[in-house]
PDB file of C-alpha atoms in Angstrom:
ATOM      1  CA  MET A 277      36.662 121.153  48.475  1.00 49.00           C
ATOM      2  CA  PHE A 278      40.025 119.687  49.452  1.00 48.00           C
ATOM      3  CA  HIS A 279      41.307 123.170  50.324  1.00 50.00           C
ATOM      4  CA  ARG A 280      38.368 123.846  52.612  1.00 50.00           C
ATOM      5  CA  GLN A 281      38.982 120.660  54.573  1.00 49.00           C
ATOM      6  CA  THR A 282      42.683 121.421  54.849  1.00 48.00           C
ATOM      7  CA  ALA A 283      41.970 124.959  56.004  1.00 46.00           C
ATOM      8  CA  PHE A 284      39.467 123.642  58.510  1.00 43.00           C
ATOM      9  CA  TRP A 285      41.938 121.162  60.016  1.00 45.00           C
ATOM     10  CA  LEU A 286      44.737 123.716  60.066  1.00 45.00           C
ATOM     11  CA  THR A 287      42.449 125.964  62.114  1.00 49.00           C
ATOM     12  CA  VAL A 288      40.865 123.355  64.412  1.00 45.00           C
ATOM     13  CA  VAL A 289      43.906 121.243  65.339  1.00 43.00           C
ATOM     14  CA  PRO A 290      45.889 124.043  67.055  1.00 46.00           C
ATOM     15  CA  ILE A 291      42.742 125.141  68.901  1.00 43.00           C
ATOM     16  CA  LEU A 292      42.125 121.578  70.071  1.00 42.00           C
ATOM     17  CA  ALA A 293      45.730 121.239  71.146  1.00 45.00           C
ATOM     18  CA  ILE A 294      45.607 124.438  73.189  1.00 46.00           C
ATOM     19  CA  THR A 295      42.193 123.587  74.644  1.00 44.00           C
ATOM     20  CA  GLY A 296      43.332 120.061  75.481  1.00 47.00           C
ATOM     21  CA  VAL A 297      46.341 121.317  77.425  1.00 43.00           C
ATOM     22  CA  VAL A 298      44.257 123.773  79.421  1.00 40.00           C
ATOM     23  CA  THR A 299      41.553 121.184  80.073  1.00 39.00           C
ATOM     24  CA  ALA A 300      44.082 118.563  81.145  1.00 41.00           C
ATOM     25  CA  THR A 301      45.633 120.959  83.661  1.00 41.00           C
ATOM     26  CA  VAL A 302      42.284 121.944  85.178  1.00 41.00           C
ATOM     27  CA  VAL A 303      41.046 118.339  85.323  1.00 38.00           C
ATOM     28  CA  THR A 304      44.265 117.197  87.004  1.00 43.00           C
ATOM     29  CA  VAL A 305      43.841 119.710  89.816  1.00 45.00           C
ATOM     30  CA  ARG A 306      40.117 119.052  90.187  1.00 52.00           C
ATOM     31  CA  ARG A 307      40.466 115.300  90.315  1.00 55.00           C
ATOM     32  CA  SER A 308      43.778 115.000  92.078  1.00 76.00           C
ATOM     33  CA  PRO A 309      44.784 117.536  94.703  1.00 86.00           C
ATOM     34  CA  ALA A 310      47.533 115.059  95.609  1.00 90.00           C
ATOM     35  CA  ARG A 311      49.189 115.702  92.261  1.00 93.00           C
ATOM     36  CA  ALA A 312      49.046 119.480  92.782  1.00 92.00           C
ATOM     37  CA  ILE A 313      50.445 119.015  96.288  1.00 93.00           C
ATOM     38  CA  GLU A 314      53.312 116.944  94.893  1.00 94.00           C
ATOM     39  CA  ARG A 315      54.066 119.599  92.279  1.00 93.00           C
ATOM     40  CA  ALA A 316      54.034 122.268  94.981  1.00 92.00           C
ATOM     41  CA  ARG A 317      56.387 120.165  97.100  1.00 93.00           C
ATOM     42  CA  GLN A 318      58.782 119.825  94.144  1.00 92.00           C
ATOM     43  CA  ALA A 319      58.697 123.587  93.532  1.00 90.00           C
ATOM     44  CA  ILE A 320      59.412 124.237  97.220  1.00 89.00           C
ATOM     45  CA  GLU A 321      62.379 121.879  97.173  1.00 90.00           C
ATOM     46  CA  ARG A 322      63.670 123.585  94.022  1.00 87.00           C
ATOM     47  CA  ALA A 323      63.363 127.005  95.682  1.00 86.00           C
ATOM     48  CA  GLU A 324      65.138 125.793  98.811  1.00 84.00           C
ATOM     49  CA  ARG A 325      67.990 124.394  96.714  1.00 84.00           C
ATOM     50  CA  GLN A 326      68.318 127.755  94.973  1.00 79.00           C
ATOM     51  CA  LYS A 327      68.934 129.426  98.342  1.00 70.00           C
ATOM     52  CA  ALA A 328      65.658 131.295  98.688  1.00 51.00           C
ATOM     53  CA  GLN A 329      66.683 134.753  97.481  1.00 59.00           C
ATOM     54  CA  THR A 330      67.636 134.307  93.827  1.00 68.00           C
ATOM     55  CA  PRO A 331      65.115 135.292  91.133  1.00 68.00           C
ATOM     56  CA  GLN A 332      64.746 131.620  90.143  1.00 68.00           C
ATOM     57  CA  ALA A 333      63.842 130.742  93.724  1.00 71.00           C
ATOM     58  CA  GLY A 334      61.232 133.503  93.729  1.00 74.00           C
ATOM     59  CA  ASN A 335      59.643 131.961  90.654  1.00 83.00           C
ATOM     60  CA  ALA A 336      59.643 128.539  92.290  1.00 86.00           C
ATOM     61  CA  TRP A 337      58.014 129.955  95.440  1.00 89.00           C
ATOM     62  CA  ASP A 338      55.368 131.613  93.227  1.00 91.00           C
ATOM     63  CA  ARG A 339      54.706 128.416  91.302  1.00 91.00           C
ATOM     64  CA  ALA A 340      54.373 126.411  94.521  1.00 93.00           C
ATOM     65  CA  GLN A 341      51.945 128.950  95.955  1.00 94.00           C
ATOM     66  CA  GLU A 342      49.864 128.844  92.745  1.00 94.00           C
ATOM     67  CA  TYR A 343      49.481 125.065  93.066  1.00 94.00           C
ATOM     68  CA  LEU A 344      48.573 125.412  96.737  1.00 95.00           C
ATOM     69  CA  ASP A 345      46.096 128.227  96.096  1.00 95.00           C
ATOM     70  CA  THR A 346      44.372 126.003  93.539  1.00 94.00           C
ATOM     71  CA  VAL A 347      44.075 123.173  96.043  1.00 94.00           C
ATOM     72  CA  LEU A 348      42.906 125.507  98.809  1.00 94.00           C
ATOM     73  CA  SER A 349      40.304 127.118  96.557  1.00 94.00           C
ATOM     74  CA  ARG A 350      38.801 123.673  95.945  1.00 93.00           C
ATOM     75  CA  SER A 351      39.321 122.339  99.464  1.00 92.00           C
ATOM     76  CA  PRO A 352      39.817 125.199 101.960  1.00 91.00           C
ATOM     77  CA  HIS A 353      40.456 122.897 104.935  1.00 92.00           C
ATOM     78  CA  HIS A 354      43.230 120.855 103.286  1.00 94.00           C
ATOM     79  CA  ALA A 355      45.778 120.670 106.119  1.00 94.00           C
ATOM     80  CA  GLU A 356      48.740 119.541 104.017  1.00 95.00           C
ATOM     81  CA  ALA A 357      48.219 122.409 101.578  1.00 95.00           C
ATOM     82  CA  ARG A 358      48.121 124.831 104.516  1.00 96.00           C
ATOM     83  CA  LEU A 359      51.345 123.379 105.946  1.00 96.00           C
ATOM     84  CA  LEU A 360      53.084 123.708 102.590  1.00 96.00           C
ATOM     85  CA  SER A 361      51.704 127.216 102.148  1.00 96.00           C
ATOM     86  CA  ALA A 362      53.245 128.121 105.517  1.00 96.00           C
ATOM     87  CA  ARG A 363      56.523 126.638 104.299  1.00 94.00           C
ATOM     88  CA  VAL A 364      56.350 128.831 101.197  1.00 94.00           C
ATOM     89  CA  ALA A 365      55.643 131.902 103.330  1.00 94.00           C
ATOM     90  CA  THR A 366      58.589 131.030 105.573  1.00 92.00           C
ATOM     91  CA  GLY A 367      60.812 130.674 102.522  1.00 88.00           C
ATOM     92  CA  ARG A 368      59.712 134.120 101.381  1.00 88.00           C
ATOM     93  CA  ARG A 369      60.454 135.456 104.894  1.00 89.00           C
ATOM     94  CA  ASP A 370      56.773 136.302 105.441  1.00 93.00           C
ATOM     95  CA  PHE A 371      56.536 134.889 108.956  1.00 94.00           C
ATOM     96  CA  THR A 372      53.219 136.555 109.745  1.00 95.00           C
ATOM     97  CA  ARG A 373      51.588 134.805 106.793  1.00 95.00           C
ATOM     98  CA  ALA A 374      53.203 131.508 107.787  1.00 96.00           C
ATOM     99  CA  LEU A 375      51.846 131.780 111.326  1.00 96.00           C
ATOM    100  CA  GLU A 376      48.376 132.628 109.978  1.00 96.00           C
ATOM    101  CA  ARG A 377      48.388 129.547 107.757  1.00 96.00           C
ATOM    102  CA  LEU A 378      49.517 127.326 110.623  1.00 96.00           C
ATOM    103  CA  ALA A 379      46.910 128.760 112.996  1.00 95.00           C
ATOM    104  CA  GLU A 380      44.199 127.716 110.514  1.00 95.00           C
ATOM    105  CA  ILE A 381      45.010 124.047 111.181  1.00 95.00           C
ATOM    106  CA  PRO A 382      43.068 122.847 114.242  1.00 94.00           C
ATOM    107  CA  GLU A 383      44.789 120.697 116.838  1.00 90.00           C
ATOM    108  CA  SER A 384      42.160 118.004 116.257  1.00 92.00           C
ATOM    109  CA  ASP A 385      43.447 117.551 112.687  1.00 93.00           C
ATOM    110  CA  PRO A 386      46.042 114.786 112.225  1.00 91.00           C
ATOM    111  CA  ARG A 387      48.467 117.471 110.983  1.00 94.00           C
ATOM    112  CA  GLY A 388      47.726 119.732 113.972  1.00 93.00           C
ATOM    113  CA  ALA A 389      50.705 118.488 115.953  1.00 94.00           C
ATOM    114  CA  GLU A 390      53.063 119.247 113.063  1.00 95.00           C
ATOM    115  CA  ALA A 391      51.512 122.701 112.701  1.00 95.00           C
ATOM    116  CA  ARG A 392      52.127 123.464 116.389  1.00 95.00           C
ATOM    117  CA  LEU A 393      55.771 122.393 116.022  1.00 95.00           C
ATOM    118  CA  ARG A 394      56.252 124.654 112.978  1.00 95.00           C
ATOM    119  CA  GLU A 395      54.604 127.535 114.856  1.00 96.00           C
ATOM    120  CA  GLY A 396      56.951 126.970 117.774  1.00 95.00           C
ATOM    121  CA  GLU A 397      60.006 126.894 115.496  1.00 94.00           C
ATOM    122  CA  ILE A 398      59.042 130.125 113.722  1.00 94.00           C
ATOM    123  CA  LEU A 399      58.272 131.909 116.985  1.00 95.00           C
ATOM    124  CA  TYR A 400      61.482 130.604 118.574  1.00 93.00           C
ATOM    125  CA  HIS A 401      63.614 131.946 115.725  1.00 90.00           C
ATOM    126  CA  ALA A 402      61.701 135.244 115.873  1.00 90.00           C
ATOM    127  CA  ASN A 403      62.708 135.619 119.556  1.00 91.00           C
ATOM    128  CA  ARG A 404      59.102 135.368 120.738  1.00 93.00           C
ATOM    129  CA  GLY A 405      59.902 132.959 123.543  1.00 91.00           C
ATOM    130  CA  ALA A 406      56.656 132.866 125.500  1.00 93.00           C
ATOM    131  CA  GLU A 407      54.555 132.267 122.392  1.00 94.00           C
ATOM    132  CA  ALA A 408      57.029 129.660 121.134  1.00 94.00           C
ATOM    133  CA  GLU A 409      56.881 127.870 124.464  1.00 94.00           C
ATOM    134  CA  GLY A 410      53.068 127.797 124.314  1.00 94.00           C
ATOM    135  CA  ALA A 411      53.049 126.327 120.799  1.00 94.00           C
ATOM    136  CA  LEU A 412      55.676 123.745 121.699  1.00 94.00           C
ATOM    137  CA  ARG A 413      53.832 122.731 124.872  1.00 95.00           C
ATOM    138  CA  ARG A 414      50.635 122.296 122.799  1.00 94.00           C
ATOM    139  CA  ARG A 415      52.667 120.050 120.463  1.00 94.00           C
ATOM    140  CA  LEU A 416      53.907 117.995 123.403  1.00 94.00           C
ATOM    141  CA  ALA A 417      50.356 117.680 124.716  1.00 94.00           C
ATOM    142  CA  LEU A 418      49.419 116.092 121.366  1.00 92.00           C
ATOM    143  CA  THR A 419      52.543 113.954 120.960  1.00 92.00           C
ATOM    144  CA  PRO A 420      54.617 113.702 124.156  1.00 93.00           C
ATOM    145  CA  ASP A 421      57.522 111.918 122.479  1.00 93.00           C
ATOM    146  CA  CYS A 422      58.421 114.768 120.079  1.00 92.00           C
ATOM    147  CA  ILE A 423      62.178 115.221 120.388  1.00 94.00           C
ATOM    148  CA  GLN A 424      62.277 118.423 118.295  1.00 93.00           C
ATOM    149  CA  ALA A 425      59.793 120.206 120.565  1.00 93.00           C
ATOM    150  CA  ARG A 426      61.646 119.075 123.699  1.00 93.00           C
ATOM    151  CA  ARG A 427      64.951 120.249 122.235  1.00 93.00           C
ATOM    152  CA  LEU A 428      63.577 123.729 121.515  1.00 90.00           C
ATOM    153  CA  LEU A 429      62.050 124.005 125.000  1.00 90.00           C
ATOM    154  CA  VAL A 430      65.362 123.325 126.765  1.00 83.00           C
TER     155      VAL A 430
END
């Protein structure tokens, strides 16, 4: 009888440990998108420190996007997750994807002004002057005291 109990616990404990880890990860994302956002932000910063093109940076960009995809699957209109997703796309040099993510944020959203500034910066650096000017002017319409937008328009 003692051997059966020992065998049972030797089988159940690793399964519980594995299940507990998986459950804890899923529950964290479900209950706290802020925690997933923070982890994505940390992965983005790590990728930016690793100069964007090394294999380690690629892994960090992937990890950040996984966190953001999880948040966006649960809350598709999460503006901060969209902004960070655009930052990841910019880091990967996928400017089309970045602009798509930023365009999904409406100007009525509190983060809309920041999204218009990021759009303007990306378009400016892509030598798409007229479009950049439009995005920057929309930013200035939302927040007239934005120094960054004024600097890019000059």
